[in-house]
Amino acid sequence: MSGRSPIEEILNLQTFGDKAKPYQVKQVRNLLLKYKLGTNDDISL
């Protein structure tokens, strides 16, 4: 893979037991919405 990813945010994801922390879920969800990931218009990384 060459070039630079269009996604510049860095997330530090750590588990809390077997669950993600609530603020981490919100951060990931916001990125998915911002970059429209998980849709037919996914950005190729």
PDB file of C-alpha atoms in Angstrom, residues 6-20:
ATOM      1  CA  PRO A   6      -7.412  10.074   3.732  1.00  0.00           C
ATOM      2  CA  ILE A   7      -8.271   9.414   7.384  1.00  0.00           C
ATOM      3  CA  GLU A   8      -5.976  11.402   9.665  1.00  0.00           C
ATOM      4  CA  GLU A   9      -7.528  10.770  13.080  1.00  0.00           C
ATOM      5  CA  ILE A  10      -5.772   8.457  15.504  1.00  0.00           C
ATOM      6  CA  LEU A  11      -7.804   6.494  18.022  1.00  0.00           C
ATOM      7  CA  ASN A  12      -6.422   4.734  21.050  1.00  0.00           C
ATOM      8  CA  LEU A  13      -8.788   1.825  21.605  1.00  0.00           C
ATOM      9  CA  GLN A  14      -8.490  -0.205  24.775  1.00  0.00           C
ATOM     10  CA  THR A  15     -10.868  -2.719  26.206  1.00  0.00           C
ATOM     11  CA  PHE A  16     -12.580  -2.299  29.531  1.00  0.00           C
ATOM     12  CA  GLY A  17     -12.960  -5.913  30.536  1.00  0.00           C
ATOM     13  CA  ASP A  18     -14.604  -7.382  27.454  1.00  0.00           C
ATOM     14  CA  LYS A  19     -16.308  -4.124  26.430  1.00  0.00           C
ATOM     15  CA  ALA A  20     -15.203  -0.895  24.778  1.00  0.00           C
TER      16      ALA A  20
END
